[in-house]
Amino acid sequence: GTQVFAAAHLELALQELRMLAATLTAALGFSPGVTRLPNGFAGTALSQHALTPVASRSAASSGLESVLAPLLEQQQQQQQRRALRAPSAAMVATGGMGGGLFTQSNPEDRRVVPDEPGDRQIFKVVYVVLESQYQSSLSTACKRINAGQEKVAVECSGYILEELRDPANFEQFKKDVADANIFIGSLIFVQELADKVVEAVEPYRETMDAVCVFPSMPAVMRLNKIGSFTMASMGQSKNVMLDFMKKNKPSGTSFQDGMLKLVRTLPKVLKFLPGDKAKDARSFMMSLQYWLGGSPENIEALLLNLASTYVFESDLLTGEVVEPPTVIPDQGIWHPVAPRVFETNEEYIQWLRNEHAPTIGVDPNKAPVIGVVLQKSHINTKDDAHYVALIMEIEANGGLVLPIYTGSLDFSKPIEDYFFLNGRSVVDTTINLTGFALVGGPATQDHPKAIATLKKLNRPYLCAVPATFQTFEEWKDSELGLHPVQVALQVALPELDGAIEPIIFAGRDGVTGRSIPQSDRIETLAKRAIKWSNLSAKKNADKKVAITVFSFPPDKGNVGTAAYLNVFGSIFEALKTMKAEGYDLGAELPTDVEGLVDAVLHDKEASMASPTLNVAYSMSVAEYKELTPYAEDLEENWGPPPGQLNTDGQNLLVYGVRFGNVFIGVQPSFGYEGDPMRLLYAKSASPHHGFAAYYTYIEKVLEADAVLHFGTHGSLEFMPGKQVGMSGGCYPDRLIQSTPNLYYYAANNPSEATIAKRRSYANTISYLTPPAENAGLYKGLKEVGELISSYQGLRESRGASIVNSIVATARTCNLDKDVDLPSEDFDTAELTLDERDIIVGKVYSKIMEIESRLLPCGLHTVGVPPTAEEAIATLVNIASIDRPEDEIDGLPRILARSVGRDIEDIYRSANAGNLDDNLLSENIKEAIRAAVRASVERSTDAAGRVTEVNPMMASLGAVLGGGSPMLSALKKQGFDKVQDPDLEKLFGYLEFCLKQVVADNEMGALIEGLNGEYTLPGPGGDPIRNPLVLPTGKNMHALDPQAIPTIAACDCAKVMVDRLLERQGAEEGEDPESIAF
């Protein structure tokens, strides 16, 4: 037993040494500790890990123009709809001009020139790749050729795609292409950079000996030229091949995966091609195979084959004919110390449990299993040090790993094949290390398919980020962190799949291009993944949860407040639900909300400085320093601990109260109350000691399994540090440490929710904002409204005197600042009736504008169904908007049409002061509310809430001869020409929306998160304009660039801009000379 124990500890120590070795060898450009096996290459050997032929995030090409025609046409259509448009270079440049606007790497560092060419013939190669893992293999391959070939040598110039943004780089790239014999490109999927590649290569395509472009945008792939093989006239000729492939074209596949499937079919049809064409097609196919193999030996074989066949007229090469690369499965399970790649999870799990786990001293029956998604091209190119480091770090922390890879862009398939056993998930957490969306990679994404797979798996989904387009030094030194293009591709798009925690786990070496594992980031990622995994393994009774409430602005009696949220009411509902789920809440849980408030604050008006706040824990300075490794860094701004905030002068105080295993704490204030913006913008700013002590308590003393930040919003995510891609020195990362973070955020605020997701690693849960109601009128404005009402009936008899009163009262309400009114001593009796109507109409228009301004109606409570009045207010706003993309007219348009008018004309006339149209506009608003109220009454329970939605267009009313309740309500308002068929589509839509409101999963998502389950993603924003925000309880993401702008948004924008220009023309007497956006 002692020997086994010692062996386990020795193995852990060896793992740490292996991680260090992996870091060092990656920095030096070597692959960590792999076994080399002979495979038939002339004088060379492939790495055991140089697995071929399919590269991650790319797919094999068939090499036949007729074969690829349908797929290229499909991708062309996809790209037209969904092309990744990177920001303009002028908009996103953030630093000095080096290798590119986003990266300071220099293409000259990877230029290979033979040291002593002598009289050898030289061929020149230029390549452009999206990522840098091929850089080292290409450089090594060229150096091997220069060292081993007697009659030929190679000169190689290489570019990372992002470097072409720099004008100097682009000019040099064009010069290199002009002199090149061979051009190679791969994964060129950014539209504007693809255009640059075409601009540079196309003029020299015919003069070059070979152009090899592997899966990229169609315009780039059409540059391909290997002998008689070309893609330039794709789809313009027909032959038996084309007919064959159309019949056998894979259905339901993306462009890239279609290419992969077709490549397997290619050998069956090559015999139909003429000899030369078949030879050139085979050359392209073999080039692709070698490229996807990725190792220096494979790349060497690629270059030698192209040079031998297409550059030199005679065989000048030394050595034997290079054999084809070894073919391995397209997908599999790869572990750095496993004897082979496994093709089934049964075989791998047997090896993992029976051989590997005992070796490293991990109990397979208790250890969490982390599923890891890998990029196959990194394995093929032996650029896998960052993968090895993370796998070993997880194992060193007591976990087991199931690492999968695939050669296609669809990573959902290996998840389906390997992460399930007998229909059940065998992993507790999933980490995607590719840095891209789960389905489609950097090309065209299929988010619904990804979401369906991840929901079936139902485990937390983390998407860690390799710093693909930046060197490690650039990321480390940047205040932004990740640059905008990488944020778009590797953070924003995965968030649409429901990904969380974009932790940088590897950087790129600026010289070799190899990935360097970031030890502290890998440690953070591994610990957080295991903490997420523990949530599904632990019993609820044993879990500790920290609920955090906020106080902002501080010192204003705002403890326990959040935007649009009844915080303590919502916490009380959450506590009741958690108790029902088996959480230990102790024996003294308050029986009502008032009791909960009193337990935490002792005073409803308590501020952060209040002596009444309950102290949950006193932390001595010695304990604080021991448990907070960065405490000394805070002294520059706050002096030695305990400081002046959250302290009794000797100890640091953690405010809050514990109920069993649940802690409700008050997040300390920013600390910069006199100048709160300083914390955001001062480079040397930091949280104060009390703030640090609060999160140290949660992580180290309470040992919470999860923290729940309650409401929009706190201070954690706004602490100093990089914008995206936190380092170990960024305070949000330092503070949250390894604790899983669930965060209730208002559904209408996706922008700040995104900050919380990316900077504090939050799994956000959206909550519904309260509906907006008309603001109404008060005091003098209300008096003006009453005078206008009396004017309508007495305009011809007493109109002048009433108008004088209207003008005088309007002046006292300062309406003369917005409306052109007669002077104070002017008698409106001198005006005609029509002129008086215009004055009254303008005043009425302004007070209606004021009255109709929307204000939030109360506060939302999580877990409580909406009241009927809240439902009515929400549906009134939804019903008032046209939705052309769904072919649904808003109720204002329907009602205006029923009286022979266009709603835009009514609004325009009312804005101009027409009294009759102002009255008609107001009548339409009242009719809408009446109709919506009639529809909601069918679903209102005895408590005045909507818990179940009944059909709005039920035929009972029609059977009785009176039509629907909505129709009856409209007729009472004077709109008797409207018929039920006019309303059916709109109210069917409103019924769907009400069901979405009632079906909120806000409380359910909290319990699912605490159970270590997947939270469905969804857009944030205004649920009135975008009901896809509903039901709430989703892991919010920001805008989907492929879904905007909607037709409705364009139409609304056009109407508003037209009105703005019309008003400008009316007020100024002429149209504006220029318009700024």
Short mmCIF file of C-alpha atoms in Angstrom, two decimals, residues 171 181 330 394 553 626 669 678 770 903 1026 1077:
data_model
loop_
_atom_site.label_atom_id
_atom_site.label_comp_id
_atom_site.label_asym_id
_atom_site.label_seq_id
_atom_site.Cartn_x
_atom_site.Cartn_y
_atom_site.Cartn_z
CA GLU A 171 3.08 44.57 -50.79
CA ASN A 181 6.89 28.56 -58.38
CA ASP A 330 -11.20 10.46 -39.63
CA ILE A 394 -6.64 17.80 -15.20
CA PRO A 553 -24.69 53.35 -5.98
CA GLU A 626 -2.24 33.82 3.73
CA SER A 669 -18.56 48.58 -2.93
CA ARG A 678 -11.32 55.81 -11.94
CA PRO A 770 -41.02 44.39 -16.17
CA ILE A 903 -51.18 54.56 -39.95
CA ASN A 1026 -37.55 40.23 -30.55
CA PHE A 1077 -24.37 58.25 -38.20
#
